[in-house]
């Protein structure tokens, strides 16, 4: 079967009669599975036109959902036979992942929003026993550089769930925009959510899009996103960047910046790409400001659905702190080891602050600089080294090395890739990504929570471009983090690509504007718009 991700065990009986579903097909939801049953009725009901009503009291039902204490939390067992479908999971999440497999088995048209004429809905007789390799199977979506409206975020939650991915990391703030409403600081979105124009292409491009760009999510939008994700067993991890990547916040509230070396009142939201030199001032007032931000954020992202809070901590230029008398006095007052120690002081403060409120801090691997906060977890993006160091020191790690799973990077070396960025990483390359380096000791390997694919949006300006960069590679990534694959050198990328032939039809039904296997269509190209590296520029290292 062309199931993606590949299940642990799937035994089908090709010669056996198939189970046909129809208008009279009923469903029965055991205790704890009612939410999954509702999802099945909505999604399969839309595609098939069948209501899948609850079986009458005392009746067995044709599609039966249940919890099974003998299965681990996200494990499931799917049995299809002549008397119907039995779907059991170790938790509601396990049942939900089994329901995703059931939907795949019904064929691509099970992903449509209205029934097509003449369709027959049948399932093969067989058994699927399955469960994930990792508990953290994520995607980071940058909505700060280019804003994705709420409906697009909800759509991506559905796409993640369809691939059994369970974490959406939302990059909500950066130099180029602030995307979440904070009621006690309204200028963060009134001012910080808008920039006058955007660079068109990589920062070396001479082209500009002169249309003002912006937008933000209201607090009720965020509540809706979090609740929608929770119904689909996806956790949403918010990211608020400190102390770097903060020019949008400083543009809104100039007192947050290093006012003794920069006229922060003259700053606007940054209209270019790269890393801005404008970083937060290391003052108690700035800490109090961001504590207020995080207080509102914690209310929007309840601990039971989002225990982790991402604080960025990456790419923090130190030039302003070196020039600032106030920052240097702060270093002496706190007895810190220079500017790196100041960055660590920021992160350690919020590590303690979040821990006191029952949350866990996670940040990019730069938070290792100057000493890692005791309870912090690390998103290892600059290769594996940061993740290895953190795991060996007993810290939890999410592996997301840019050389392997940055989906904004180009998919081929040819000139037709739209605004090509970074390394060439093909579908087969992503399929051979291994989240646990072989050098890790068994004890350290246990600290690898999983992995995520990251998609930055500097040159990914709308939903179609996000689709193009994400798919089909996100499907390969999903199999890597769900399935128990052999070591990378022994993985059969050709067999995976053969299974993708069937999966493309599912993506078509879902309306995903993926990169075709033969290369971009003419409308997907961006001729004449520079990417990186460009001619004469050294390769990225």
Short mmCIF file of C-alpha atoms in Angstrom, two decimals:
data_model
loop_
_atom_site.label_atom_id
_atom_site.label_comp_id
_atom_site.label_asym_id
_atom_site.label_seq_id
_atom_site.Cartn_x
_atom_site.Cartn_y
_atom_site.Cartn_z
CA UNK A 1 0.00 0.00 0.00
CA UNK A 2 1.12 3.60 -0.55
CA UNK A 3 0.62 4.58 3.11
CA UNK A 4 2.71 7.59 4.21
CA UNK A 5 4.22 7.52 6.75
CA UNK A 6 4.96 3.82 6.44
CA UNK A 7 3.36 1.84 9.27
CA UNK A 8 5.27 -0.46 11.57
CA UNK A 9 3.26 -3.47 10.39
CA UNK A 10 0.57 -3.67 7.72
CA UNK A 11 -0.89 -7.00 6.57
CA UNK A 12 -3.53 -6.87 3.86
CA UNK A 13 -5.31 -9.71 2.07
CA UNK A 14 -5.33 -8.79 -1.63
CA UNK A 15 -7.64 -11.62 -2.65
CA UNK A 16 -10.20 -11.09 0.09
CA UNK A 17 -13.50 -9.26 -0.46
CA UNK A 18 -13.33 -5.57 0.34
CA UNK A 19 -15.41 -3.84 2.99
CA UNK A 20 -17.83 -1.44 1.33
CA UNK A 21 -19.08 1.68 3.10
CA UNK A 22 -22.43 3.21 2.26
CA UNK A 23 -25.27 5.42 3.45
CA UNK A 24 -26.24 2.85 6.09
CA UNK A 25 -22.74 2.56 7.59
CA UNK A 26 -22.83 3.41 11.31
CA UNK A 27 -20.13 4.35 13.79
CA UNK A 28 -19.66 3.60 17.47
CA UNK A 29 -17.39 5.71 19.68
CA UNK A 30 -16.15 4.17 22.90
CA UNK A 31 -15.44 6.36 25.94
CA UNK A 32 -12.68 8.85 25.24
CA UNK A 33 -12.94 8.59 21.44
CA UNK A 34 -15.91 10.86 20.86
CA UNK A 35 -13.78 13.69 19.47
CA UNK A 36 -12.14 11.42 16.90
CA UNK A 37 -15.55 10.05 15.91
CA UNK A 38 -16.78 13.59 15.34
CA UNK A 39 -13.75 14.34 13.17
CA UNK A 40 -14.32 11.18 11.11
CA UNK A 41 -17.97 12.02 10.53
CA UNK A 42 -17.13 15.55 9.42
CA UNK A 43 -14.22 14.71 7.13
CA UNK A 44 -15.37 11.41 5.65
CA UNK A 45 -18.96 12.61 5.61
CA UNK A 46 -18.00 15.60 3.47
CA UNK A 47 -16.06 13.42 1.01
CA UNK A 48 -18.51 10.51 0.76
CA UNK A 49 -21.88 12.12 1.44
CA UNK A 50 -22.53 9.51 4.15
CA UNK A 51 -23.57 10.60 7.66
CA UNK A 52 -21.92 7.72 9.58
CA UNK A 53 -24.54 8.04 12.33
CA UNK A 54 -23.99 6.71 15.83
CA UNK A 55 -25.12 3.08 16.07
CA UNK A 56 -28.37 2.44 17.90
CA UNK A 57 -28.09 1.62 21.62
CA UNK A 58 -26.90 -1.97 21.98
CA UNK A 59 -25.85 -2.20 18.33
CA UNK A 60 -22.22 -2.92 17.49
CA UNK A 61 -21.68 -0.33 14.77
CA UNK A 62 -19.76 -0.74 11.53
CA UNK A 63 -16.81 1.56 12.36
CA UNK A 64 -15.90 1.02 16.01
CA UNK A 65 -13.49 3.24 17.96
CA UNK A 66 -12.07 2.35 21.37
CA UNK A 67 -9.20 2.99 23.77
CA UNK A 68 -6.92 0.06 24.58
CA UNK A 69 -4.77 0.15 27.73
CA UNK A 70 -2.45 -2.41 26.13
CA UNK A 71 -1.25 0.16 23.58
CA UNK A 72 1.12 3.06 24.24
CA UNK A 73 -0.31 6.57 24.01
CA UNK A 74 0.04 7.25 20.28
CA UNK A 75 -0.05 3.64 19.12
CA UNK A 76 -3.06 2.26 17.28
CA UNK A 77 -4.36 -0.99 15.83
CA UNK A 78 -6.64 -0.93 12.79
CA UNK A 79 -8.49 -4.14 11.84
CA UNK A 80 -10.67 -4.24 8.71
CA UNK A 81 -12.78 -7.33 8.18
CA UNK A 82 -16.12 -8.43 6.85
CA UNK A 83 -17.95 -7.27 9.97
CA UNK A 84 -16.57 -3.75 9.89
CA UNK A 85 -13.67 -1.65 11.17
CA UNK A 86 -12.08 -1.94 14.62
CA UNK A 87 -9.84 1.01 15.49
CA UNK A 88 -8.17 1.06 18.91
CA UNK A 89 -5.56 3.40 20.31
CA UNK A 90 -3.60 3.86 23.49
CA UNK A 91 -5.16 7.32 23.76
CA UNK A 92 -7.46 9.53 21.73
CA UNK A 93 -4.34 10.64 19.84
CA UNK A 94 -3.56 7.05 18.89
CA UNK A 95 -7.12 6.55 17.66
CA UNK A 96 -6.82 9.77 15.66
CA UNK A 97 -3.62 8.64 13.91
CA UNK A 98 -5.35 5.38 13.08
CA UNK A 99 -8.23 7.37 11.62
CA UNK A 100 -5.73 9.13 9.35
CA UNK A 101 -4.57 5.74 8.09
CA UNK A 102 -8.19 4.71 7.52
CA UNK A 103 -8.71 7.83 5.44
CA UNK A 104 -5.63 7.09 3.32
CA UNK A 105 -6.90 3.57 2.65
CA UNK A 106 -10.15 4.96 1.25
CA UNK A 107 -8.25 6.66 -1.58
CA UNK A 108 -7.46 10.24 -2.62
CA UNK A 109 -11.06 11.31 -2.98
CA UNK A 110 -11.50 10.82 0.78
CA UNK A 111 -9.67 14.17 1.08
CA UNK A 112 -12.23 16.13 -0.91
CA UNK A 113 -14.80 18.45 0.63
CA UNK A 114 -17.77 17.21 -1.39
CA UNK A 115 -18.63 13.82 -2.88
CA UNK A 116 -17.81 13.13 -6.51
CA UNK A 117 -20.33 11.18 -8.61
CA UNK A 118 -19.92 7.46 -9.12
CA UNK A 119 -17.43 6.84 -6.34
CA UNK A 120 -17.43 3.49 -4.52
CA UNK A 121 -15.96 3.53 -1.03
CA UNK A 122 -14.16 0.33 -0.11
CA UNK A 123 -11.46 -0.77 2.33
CA UNK A 124 -9.07 -3.72 2.00
CA UNK A 125 -9.28 -6.46 4.61
CA UNK A 126 -6.22 -6.42 6.83
CA UNK A 127 -4.49 -5.28 10.00
CA UNK A 128 -2.28 -2.26 10.70
CA UNK A 129 -0.27 -2.09 13.95
CA UNK A 130 1.52 1.21 14.25
CA UNK A 131 3.02 3.86 16.48
CA UNK A 132 5.53 6.72 16.22
CA UNK A 133 9.27 6.66 16.73
CA UNK A 134 9.35 10.16 18.28
CA UNK A 135 6.99 12.16 20.45
CA UNK A 136 7.98 15.50 18.85
CA UNK A 137 7.18 15.46 15.13
CA UNK A 138 6.99 19.05 14.11
CA UNK A 139 7.08 21.84 11.60
CA UNK A 140 8.17 25.41 12.29
CA UNK A 141 6.17 27.96 10.30
CA UNK A 142 7.51 31.51 10.14
CA UNK A 143 4.50 33.84 10.07
CA UNK A 144 6.58 36.86 11.08
CA UNK A 145 8.47 37.53 7.82
CA UNK A 146 5.36 36.96 5.71
CA UNK A 147 2.07 36.84 7.56
CA UNK A 148 -0.14 33.82 6.95
CA UNK A 149 -3.82 34.59 7.62
CA UNK A 150 -5.60 32.47 10.21
CA UNK A 151 -7.35 30.24 7.66
CA UNK A 152 -3.98 29.30 6.21
CA UNK A 153 -2.67 28.31 9.64
CA UNK A 154 -5.75 26.14 10.26
CA UNK A 155 -5.18 24.53 6.87
CA UNK A 156 -1.58 23.73 7.78
CA UNK A 157 -2.72 22.13 11.01
CA UNK A 158 -4.87 19.80 8.91
CA UNK A 159 -1.93 19.08 6.60
CA UNK A 160 0.33 18.27 9.56
CA UNK A 161 -2.30 15.98 11.06
CA UNK A 162 -2.79 14.20 7.74
CA UNK A 163 0.90 13.27 7.90
CA UNK A 164 0.81 12.30 11.61
CA UNK A 165 2.88 15.32 12.61
CA UNK A 166 1.95 16.63 16.04
CA UNK A 167 3.76 19.94 16.68
CA UNK A 168 3.25 23.30 14.98
CA UNK A 169 5.96 25.76 16.06
CA UNK A 170 4.68 29.26 15.24
CA UNK A 171 7.42 31.87 14.82
CA UNK A 172 5.31 34.87 15.85
CA UNK A 173 7.79 37.75 16.15
CA UNK A 174 10.88 39.01 14.35
CA UNK A 175 12.52 42.16 13.04
CA UNK A 176 10.02 42.23 10.17
CA UNK A 177 6.78 41.86 12.10
CA UNK A 178 4.94 41.11 15.36
CA UNK A 179 1.97 38.81 14.81
CA UNK A 180 0.13 38.25 18.13
CA UNK A 181 -2.13 40.70 19.96
CA UNK A 182 -0.87 41.71 23.42
CA UNK A 183 -3.56 43.81 25.05
CA UNK A 184 -1.38 45.59 27.57
CA UNK A 185 0.98 46.63 24.76
CA UNK A 186 -1.31 47.44 21.81
CA UNK A 187 1.38 49.16 19.70
CA UNK A 188 3.08 45.78 19.20
CA UNK A 189 0.45 45.08 16.56
CA UNK A 190 -0.73 48.61 15.76
CA UNK A 191 2.84 49.53 14.75
CA UNK A 192 4.92 46.36 14.93
CA UNK A 193 2.70 44.25 12.67
CA UNK A 194 3.26 46.43 9.57
CA UNK A 195 6.19 47.29 7.35
CA UNK A 196 6.09 49.74 4.44
CA UNK A 197 7.61 47.41 1.84
CA UNK A 198 9.51 44.13 1.44
CA UNK A 199 12.65 43.07 -0.34
CA UNK A 200 11.69 40.98 -3.41
CA UNK A 201 14.07 38.04 -3.30
CA UNK A 202 17.21 37.54 -1.24
CA UNK A 203 18.73 40.59 0.47
CA UNK A 204 21.22 40.87 -2.42
CA UNK A 205 18.34 41.47 -4.82
CA UNK A 206 17.88 45.07 -6.03
CA UNK A 207 14.11 44.52 -6.31
CA UNK A 208 11.41 45.66 -3.89
CA UNK A 209 7.73 44.96 -3.42
CA UNK A 210 6.41 48.38 -2.50
CA UNK A 211 3.09 47.08 -1.12
CA UNK A 212 2.86 47.51 2.68
CA UNK A 213 2.80 44.11 4.34
CA UNK A 214 1.40 43.00 7.68
CA UNK A 215 -1.30 41.48 9.79
CA UNK A 216 -1.67 39.79 13.15
CA UNK A 217 -3.73 37.25 15.05
CA UNK A 218 -6.14 38.53 17.66
CA UNK A 219 -6.14 36.70 20.96
CA UNK A 220 -9.36 34.96 19.96
CA UNK A 221 -7.70 33.92 16.68
CA UNK A 222 -4.92 32.30 18.71
CA UNK A 223 -7.42 30.57 20.99
CA UNK A 224 -9.18 29.22 17.91
CA UNK A 225 -5.90 28.01 16.37
CA UNK A 226 -4.87 26.27 19.61
CA UNK A 227 -8.28 24.64 20.06
CA UNK A 228 -8.45 23.55 16.41
CA UNK A 229 -5.00 22.01 16.71
CA UNK A 230 -5.86 20.25 19.98
CA UNK A 231 -8.88 18.62 18.33
CA UNK A 232 -6.40 17.16 15.84
CA UNK A 233 -3.83 16.22 18.51
CA UNK A 234 -1.37 18.86 17.34
CA UNK A 235 0.43 21.02 19.92
CA UNK A 236 1.11 24.65 19.04
CA UNK A 237 4.42 25.99 20.39
CA UNK A 238 4.58 29.81 20.30
CA UNK A 239 7.85 31.67 19.74
CA UNK A 240 8.52 35.19 21.00
CA UNK A 241 12.10 36.17 20.12
CA UNK A 242 14.41 37.64 22.78
CA UNK A 243 16.83 39.40 22.92
CA UNK A 244 17.60 39.57 19.18
CA UNK A 245 15.27 39.65 16.17
CA UNK A 246 13.35 42.37 18.02
CA UNK A 247 13.27 45.43 15.75
CA UNK A 248 9.49 45.25 15.23
CA UNK A 249 8.97 45.42 19.01
CA UNK A 250 11.49 48.27 19.33
CA UNK A 251 9.76 50.16 16.52
CA UNK A 252 6.54 49.94 18.51
CA UNK A 253 8.13 50.77 21.89
CA UNK A 254 11.48 52.56 21.35
CA UNK A 255 12.37 52.35 25.06
CA UNK A 256 12.97 48.61 24.59
CA UNK A 257 16.11 49.33 22.54
CA UNK A 258 19.59 50.55 23.39
CA UNK A 259 18.66 54.21 23.43
CA UNK A 260 22.11 55.43 24.49
CA UNK A 261 23.66 54.28 21.19
CA UNK A 262 20.73 54.30 18.73
CA UNK A 263 17.92 56.76 18.01
CA UNK A 264 15.34 54.03 18.48
CA UNK A 265 12.47 56.50 18.06
CA UNK A 266 13.47 56.75 14.39
CA UNK A 267 13.30 52.99 13.80
CA UNK A 268 10.52 51.33 11.85
CA UNK A 269 9.65 47.72 11.33
CA UNK A 270 12.50 46.33 9.23
CA UNK A 271 11.75 45.98 5.51
CA UNK A 272 14.83 43.89 4.67
CA UNK A 273 15.97 40.33 5.36
CA UNK A 274 18.89 39.14 7.42
CA UNK A 275 19.71 39.89 11.07
CA UNK A 276 19.07 43.38 12.43
CA UNK A 277 21.61 44.98 14.78
CA UNK A 278 18.73 46.42 16.84
CA UNK A 279 18.40 44.21 19.92
CA UNK A 280 16.72 44.57 23.30
CA UNK A 281 18.36 46.60 26.04
CA UNK A 282 19.44 44.51 29.06
CA UNK A 283 17.31 46.40 31.59
CA UNK A 284 14.85 45.46 34.29
CA UNK A 285 12.20 47.49 32.48
CA UNK A 286 12.62 45.32 29.38
CA UNK A 287 12.30 42.16 31.48
CA UNK A 288 9.09 43.48 33.03
CA UNK A 289 7.73 44.35 29.56
CA UNK A 290 8.34 40.85 28.22
CA UNK A 291 7.04 39.20 31.38
CA UNK A 292 3.78 40.98 30.59
CA UNK A 293 3.93 39.64 27.04
CA UNK A 294 4.50 36.10 28.27
CA UNK A 295 1.76 36.37 30.90
CA UNK A 296 -0.79 36.98 28.16
CA UNK A 297 0.81 34.35 25.95
CA UNK A 298 0.54 31.64 28.63
CA UNK A 299 -3.18 32.31 28.92
CA UNK A 300 -3.56 31.81 25.16
CA UNK A 301 -1.49 28.60 25.10
CA UNK A 302 -2.65 26.48 28.08
CA UNK A 303 -0.03 24.21 29.64
CA UNK A 304 -2.00 21.04 28.92
CA UNK A 305 -1.76 21.63 25.17
CA UNK A 306 1.48 23.63 24.98
CA UNK A 307 3.94 23.01 27.84
CA UNK A 308 6.84 24.48 25.84
CA UNK A 309 7.38 28.17 25.08
CA UNK A 310 10.04 29.09 22.54
CA UNK A 311 12.05 32.25 23.26
CA UNK A 312 14.28 32.27 20.16
CA UNK A 313 17.63 33.38 21.61
CA UNK A 314 19.34 33.09 18.23
CA UNK A 315 21.39 35.43 16.06
CA UNK A 316 21.75 38.22 18.63
CA UNK A 317 24.34 40.75 17.39
CA UNK A 318 26.40 42.18 20.25
CA UNK A 319 27.63 45.45 18.65
CA UNK A 320 25.09 47.69 20.39
CA UNK A 321 25.77 46.10 23.79
CA UNK A 322 29.50 46.60 23.28
CA UNK A 323 28.92 50.30 22.49
CA UNK A 324 26.30 50.88 25.19
CA UNK A 325 27.49 52.29 28.51
CA UNK A 326 24.27 51.05 30.10
CA UNK A 327 24.81 47.50 28.81
CA UNK A 328 28.43 47.47 29.95
CA UNK A 329 27.40 48.70 33.39
CA UNK A 330 24.84 45.90 33.49
CA UNK A 331 27.54 43.32 32.67
CA UNK A 332 29.67 44.61 35.57
CA UNK A 333 26.71 44.81 37.95
CA UNK A 334 25.68 41.22 37.26
CA UNK A 335 29.24 39.89 37.13
CA UNK A 336 28.71 38.43 33.68
CA UNK A 337 31.23 37.09 31.19
CA UNK A 338 30.89 39.80 28.57
CA UNK A 339 28.14 40.14 26.00
CA UNK A 340 27.62 36.38 25.60
CA UNK A 341 26.92 36.27 29.33
CA UNK A 342 24.35 39.04 28.85
CA UNK A 343 22.52 36.99 26.25
CA UNK A 344 22.58 34.00 28.60
CA UNK A 345 21.26 36.23 31.41
CA UNK A 346 18.18 37.04 29.31
CA UNK A 347 17.49 33.37 28.62
CA UNK A 348 18.15 32.21 32.18
CA UNK A 349 15.74 34.82 33.51
CA UNK A 350 12.89 33.56 31.35
CA UNK A 351 13.81 29.95 32.00
CA UNK A 352 13.24 30.56 35.73
CA UNK A 353 10.19 32.71 35.10
CA UNK A 354 8.52 30.09 32.90
CA UNK A 355 9.47 27.21 35.21
CA UNK A 356 7.79 28.98 38.12
CA UNK A 357 4.59 28.90 36.06
CA UNK A 358 4.84 25.24 35.10
CA UNK A 359 6.23 25.78 31.61
CA UNK A 360 9.41 24.75 29.83
CA UNK A 361 11.64 27.06 27.84
CA UNK A 362 13.01 25.98 24.50
CA UNK A 363 15.32 28.05 22.30
CA UNK A 364 17.63 27.87 19.31
CA UNK A 365 21.07 26.42 19.97
CA UNK A 366 22.64 29.86 20.54
CA UNK A 367 21.16 29.66 24.04
CA UNK A 368 24.12 27.36 24.77
CA UNK A 369 26.41 30.40 24.51
CA UNK A 370 27.30 31.75 27.92
CA UNK A 371 25.89 28.67 29.67
CA UNK A 372 22.60 26.83 29.20
CA UNK A 373 19.70 27.57 31.53
CA UNK A 374 19.06 24.55 33.79
CA UNK A 375 15.64 23.56 32.53
CA UNK A 376 15.96 24.65 28.93
CA UNK A 377 15.51 22.46 25.85
CA UNK A 378 17.37 23.17 22.62
CA UNK A 379 16.26 23.43 18.99
CA UNK A 380 19.48 22.40 17.24
CA UNK A 381 19.55 24.27 13.92
CA UNK A 382 23.24 24.97 13.26
CA UNK A 383 23.94 21.36 12.43
CA UNK A 384 23.94 18.62 15.04
CA UNK A 385 26.69 19.98 17.31
CA UNK A 386 24.50 22.07 19.60
CA UNK A 387 22.01 19.27 20.01
CA UNK A 388 24.74 16.76 20.74
CA UNK A 389 26.32 19.02 23.38
CA UNK A 390 22.96 19.70 25.01
CA UNK A 391 21.87 16.04 25.01
CA UNK A 392 25.18 14.85 26.46
CA UNK A 393 24.72 17.45 29.22
CA UNK A 394 21.27 16.03 30.01
CA UNK A 395 19.09 18.59 28.21
CA UNK A 396 16.21 17.69 25.91
CA UNK A 397 16.74 18.40 22.22
CA UNK A 398 14.67 18.85 19.07
CA UNK A 399 16.83 18.21 16.01
CA UNK A 400 16.28 20.60 13.09
CA UNK A 401 19.68 21.04 11.38
CA UNK A 402 19.47 23.52 8.54
CA UNK A 403 21.62 21.35 6.26
CA UNK A 404 18.90 18.68 6.28
CA UNK A 405 15.42 19.96 7.15
CA UNK A 406 15.18 23.66 6.34
CA UNK A 407 12.37 23.53 3.80
CA UNK A 408 12.97 27.08 2.58
CA UNK A 409 16.18 25.72 1.03
CA UNK A 410 16.14 24.90 -2.67
CA UNK A 411 14.93 21.51 -3.92
CA UNK A 412 17.18 21.31 -6.99
CA UNK A 413 20.25 23.02 -8.42
CA UNK A 414 18.61 24.15 -11.66
CA UNK A 415 17.90 27.79 -12.54
CA UNK A 416 14.12 27.34 -12.40
CA UNK A 417 13.79 27.04 -8.61
CA UNK A 418 11.87 30.12 -7.39
CA UNK A 419 14.18 32.47 -5.44
CA UNK A 420 16.57 29.60 -4.60
CA UNK A 421 17.97 29.71 -1.07
CA UNK A 422 20.64 27.71 0.74
CA UNK A 423 21.54 24.07 0.27
CA UNK A 424 20.08 21.76 -2.35
CA UNK A 425 17.95 19.30 -0.43
CA UNK A 426 15.94 16.92 -2.57
CA UNK A 427 13.08 14.70 -1.52
CA UNK A 428 15.56 11.82 -1.22
CA UNK A 429 17.91 13.96 0.90
CA UNK A 430 15.17 14.70 3.41
CA UNK A 431 14.19 11.04 3.44
CA UNK A 432 17.74 10.17 4.53
CA UNK A 433 17.75 12.64 7.43
CA UNK A 434 18.52 10.95 10.75
CA UNK A 435 17.45 12.81 13.93
CA UNK A 436 19.72 10.84 16.31
CA UNK A 437 23.44 11.14 15.49
CA UNK A 438 25.24 7.80 15.89
CA UNK A 439 27.84 9.46 18.13
CA UNK A 440 25.32 9.98 20.94
CA UNK A 441 25.45 7.69 23.92
CA UNK A 442 22.22 5.78 24.65
CA UNK A 443 21.58 8.02 27.66
CA UNK A 444 22.02 11.16 25.58
CA UNK A 445 19.96 9.77 22.69
CA UNK A 446 17.01 9.45 25.09
CA UNK A 447 17.05 13.26 25.34
CA UNK A 448 16.25 13.65 21.61
CA UNK A 449 12.54 14.43 21.81
CA UNK A 450 12.27 14.25 18.05
CA UNK A 451 12.73 16.60 15.14
CA UNK A 452 11.05 19.31 13.16
CA UNK A 453 11.30 20.75 9.68
CA UNK A 454 11.63 24.54 9.59
CA UNK A 455 10.19 26.82 6.92
CA UNK A 456 11.30 30.45 6.97
CA UNK A 457 9.33 32.85 4.79
CA UNK A 458 11.60 35.72 3.72
CA UNK A 459 11.21 34.72 0.06
CA UNK A 460 8.08 32.60 0.56
CA UNK A 461 5.49 35.30 0.23
CA UNK A 462 2.16 33.45 0.14
CA UNK A 463 0.42 30.13 0.75
CA UNK A 464 1.25 28.70 -2.66
CA UNK A 465 4.95 29.38 -2.13
CA UNK A 466 4.81 27.80 1.34
CA UNK A 467 3.15 24.74 -0.21
CA UNK A 468 5.82 24.56 -2.90
CA UNK A 469 8.65 24.60 -0.38
CA UNK A 470 6.98 22.25 2.11
CA UNK A 471 5.71 19.54 -0.20
CA UNK A 472 6.52 16.86 -1.08
CA UNK A 473 9.50 17.06 1.30
CA UNK A 474 7.33 17.36 4.40
CA UNK A 475 5.87 13.93 3.57
CA UNK A 476 9.39 12.46 3.56
CA UNK A 477 10.16 14.19 6.84
CA UNK A 478 6.94 12.83 8.35
CA UNK A 479 8.02 9.28 7.55
CA UNK A 480 11.46 9.88 9.07
CA UNK A 481 10.05 10.99 12.42
CA UNK A 482 7.13 8.53 12.56
CA UNK A 483 8.46 5.29 11.10
CA UNK A 484 11.32 3.15 12.35
CA UNK A 485 13.49 3.34 9.27
CA UNK A 486 16.90 1.71 8.80
CA UNK A 487 20.03 3.81 9.00
CA UNK A 488 20.19 6.48 6.26
CA UNK A 489 22.55 4.57 3.94
CA UNK A 490 20.08 1.66 3.85
CA UNK A 491 16.90 3.65 3.28
CA UNK A 492 15.14 2.94 0.01
CA UNK A 493 14.44 6.45 -1.26
CA UNK A 494 13.33 5.10 -4.65
CA UNK A 495 10.65 2.95 -3.00
CA UNK A 496 9.49 5.97 -1.02
CA UNK A 497 9.26 8.05 -4.17
CA UNK A 498 7.24 5.27 -5.79
CA UNK A 499 4.78 5.43 -2.90
CA UNK A 500 4.65 9.19 -3.35
CA UNK A 501 3.03 8.61 -6.75
CA UNK A 502 -0.15 7.68 -4.90
CA UNK A 503 0.34 10.38 -2.28
CA UNK A 504 0.48 13.16 -4.87
CA UNK A 505 -3.16 12.38 -5.67
CA UNK A 506 -4.03 12.98 -2.00
CA UNK A 507 -2.17 16.29 -2.06
CA UNK A 508 -4.04 17.22 -5.25
CA UNK A 509 -7.36 16.51 -3.54
CA UNK A 510 -6.26 18.67 -0.61
CA UNK A 511 -5.35 21.53 -2.94
CA UNK A 512 -1.66 21.53 -2.04
CA UNK A 513 0.45 23.49 -4.53
CA UNK A 514 3.46 21.15 -4.22
CA UNK A 515 6.59 21.04 -6.33
CA UNK A 516 5.98 18.55 -9.17
CA UNK A 517 8.52 15.70 -9.37
CA UNK A 518 9.77 17.01 -12.73
CA UNK A 519 10.38 20.54 -11.47
CA UNK A 520 8.39 23.74 -11.05
CA UNK A 521 5.60 24.64 -13.40
CA UNK A 522 6.02 27.97 -15.23
CA UNK A 523 3.73 29.79 -12.78
CA UNK A 524 5.77 28.54 -9.82
CA UNK A 525 9.02 30.10 -11.06
CA UNK A 526 10.30 33.58 -10.22
CA UNK A 527 12.61 34.44 -13.15
CA UNK A 528 15.01 37.28 -12.57
CA UNK A 529 14.63 37.36 -8.77
CA UNK A 530 17.87 36.64 -6.96
CA UNK A 531 18.25 33.92 -4.37
CA UNK A 532 21.26 32.78 -2.37
CA UNK A 533 23.94 31.82 -3.08
CA UNK A 534 24.22 33.96 -6.20
CA UNK A 535 26.95 33.96 -8.81
CA UNK A 536 30.27 34.91 -7.24
CA UNK A 537 29.04 34.38 -3.69
CA UNK A 538 30.83 31.70 -1.65
CA UNK A 539 28.87 28.58 -0.77
CA UNK A 540 26.94 28.51 2.50
CA UNK A 541 28.82 26.77 5.29
#
